[in-house]
Coordinates of C-alpha atoms in Angstrom, one line a residue:
M255 CA 0.7 38.1 43.9
G256 CA -2.5 39.9 42.8
G257 CA -5.5 38.0 41.3
G258 CA -4.7 39.1 37.8
N259 CA -1.0 38.0 37.9
S260 CA -2.1 34.6 39.1
H261 CA -4.3 34.1 36.1
V262 CA -1.6 35.1 33.8
L263 CA 0.9 32.6 35.5
V264 CA -1.7 29.8 35.3
F265 CA -2.3 30.6 31.7
L266 CA 1.4 30.8 30.6
V267 CA 2.1 27.3 32.7
S268 CA -0.8 25.8 30.6
V269 CA 0.5 26.9 27.4
F270 CA 3.9 25.7 28.3
F271 CA 2.6 22.2 29.0
F272 CA 0.4 22.1 26.0
I273 CA 3.5 23.0 23.8
I274 CA 5.7 20.4 25.4
S275 CA 3.0 17.7 25.1
S276 CA 2.2 18.6 21.5
S277 CA 5.8 18.2 20.6
V278 CA 6.3 14.9 22.2
D279 CA 3.2 13.5 20.7
G280 CA 4.1 14.9 17.3
S281 CA 7.6 13.3 17.2
Q282 CA 6.1 10.1 18.2
Y283 CA 3.8 9.7 15.1
K284 CA 5.9 11.9 12.6
Q285 CA 5.8 10.0 9.3
L286 CA 9.3 9.5 7.8
S287 CA 8.2 8.1 4.4
T288 CA 5.3 6.4 2.6
I289 CA 5.5 2.9 1.1
H290 CA 3.4 2.6 -2.0
V291 CA 2.7 -1.0 -3.4
M292 CA 0.9 -1.2 -7.0
N293 CA -0.8 -4.3 -8.1
S294 CA 0.4 -4.5 -11.8
M295 CA -0.6 -8.1 -12.3
A296 CA -2.2 -9.1 -15.6
K297 CA -5.8 -8.6 -16.2
G298 CA -7.9 -11.2 -14.9
S299 CA -5.4 -12.4 -12.2
G300 CA -7.7 -11.1 -9.5
P301 CA -6.9 -9.4 -6.3
M302 CA -3.8 -10.1 -4.3
Q303 CA -3.3 -10.1 -0.6
I304 CA -0.7 -7.8 0.9
R305 CA 0.6 -7.2 4.4
C306 CA 3.2 -4.8 5.5
K307 CA 4.8 -4.5 8.9
S308 CA 7.9 -3.4 10.9
R309 CA 8.9 -4.6 14.3
Y310 CA 6.5 -2.4 16.1
T311 CA 3.8 -1.7 13.4
D312 CA 1.6 -4.0 11.6
Y313 CA -0.8 -2.8 9.1
G314 CA -2.5 -6.2 8.8
M315 CA -3.6 -8.2 5.7
Q316 CA -5.0 -6.1 2.9
Q317 CA -6.8 -7.0 -0.3
L318 CA -5.1 -5.2 -3.4
G319 CA -7.3 -5.3 -6.5
E320 CA -5.9 -5.3 -10.1
G321 CA -4.4 -1.9 -11.0
T322 CA -4.8 -0.5 -7.4
E323 CA -2.4 0.8 -4.9
Y324 CA -1.9 0.3 -1.3
R325 CA -0.1 2.9 1.1
C326 CA 1.2 2.7 4.5
G327 CA 3.3 5.3 6.4
V328 CA 6.8 4.6 7.9
R329 CA 6.9 5.9 11.4
E330 CA 10.2 4.7 12.8
K331 CA 13.6 4.0 11.5
A332 CA 13.2 0.3 11.2
V333 CA 13.0 -2.3 8.4
Y334 CA 9.5 -2.5 7.0
Y335 CA 8.6 -5.9 5.3
C336 CA 5.9 -6.5 2.7
M337 CA 4.4 -9.9 1.8
G338 CA 2.2 -10.4 -1.3
M339 CA 0.2 -13.5 -2.1
T340 CA -1.8 -14.3 -5.2
G341 CA -3.0 -17.7 -6.4
R342 CA -0.1 -20.1 -5.5
R343 CA 2.5 -17.3 -5.7
I344 CA 4.2 -15.6 -2.6
A345 CA 6.7 -12.9 -2.3
S346 CA 8.3 -11.0 0.5
W347 CA 10.7 -8.0 0.3
H348 CA 12.1 -5.2 2.5
A349 CA 9.8 -2.3 1.5
F350 CA 11.6 0.2 3.6
Q351 CA 15.3 0.0 4.8
P352 CA 16.6 3.0 6.8
R353 CA 20.1 3.0 5.1
R354 CA 18.6 2.6 1.5
D355 CA 15.4 4.7 1.9
G356 CA 15.9 6.8 5.0
N357 CA 16.0 10.4 3.1
R358 CA 13.3 9.2 0.7
K359 CA 9.7 10.8 1.1
A360 CA 8.3 7.9 -0.8
V361 CA 9.3 4.3 -1.7
F362 CA 7.4 2.7 -4.6
W363 CA 6.9 -0.9 -5.4
L364 CA 5.4 -2.5 -8.5
V365 CA 4.1 -6.0 -8.2
K366 CA 4.1 -7.9 -11.6
E367 CA 4.2 -11.4 -12.8
N368 CA 7.9 -11.5 -13.2
G369 CA 8.7 -10.0 -9.8
I370 CA 8.6 -7.1 -7.4
F371 CA 10.2 -3.8 -8.5
L372 CA 11.5 -1.0 -6.6
S373 CA 11.4 2.9 -7.5
W374 CA 12.0 6.1 -5.9
D375 CA 10.6 8.3 -8.8
N376 CA 7.8 6.0 -9.8
S377 CA 9.1 5.6 -13.3
T378 CA 12.6 3.9 -13.2
W379 CA 12.3 0.3 -11.9
V380 CA 14.7 -2.4 -10.6
R381 CA 13.6 -5.8 -9.7
K382 CA 14.2 -6.7 -6.1
S383 CA 12.3 -9.8 -5.4
D384 CA 11.0 -12.8 -7.1
W385 CA 7.8 -15.0 -6.6
E386 CA 8.0 -18.2 -4.9
T387 CA 5.4 -21.0 -5.5
D388 CA 4.2 -23.7 -3.2

């Protein structure tokens, strides 16, 4: 093989491995959906603590102020749980379920005094969880 041909071969092999490694890495972190949690508690109720996680992904505890939104990405087809705490109240819910939400790009949750509400269009809400008190 001549010198020019070997350089072309090395280049093509390098491009091949780059494409293969990019597709493997890309599928590993492909975002399937986004969980949106909105704090709609009454004014003056203060911030709440929220934690969302799955079996393999834990986003840690986050503070969610009044009227603000928290977002986290769904990266695997697994159940994602969220837990909210404010004052003496605590609630937990399935924030993402593959069977229920698998074909949705976004799952919206509204946190209010009378419960936790689910929507897929950010306008039609169904209560899915209630608050517990200690």
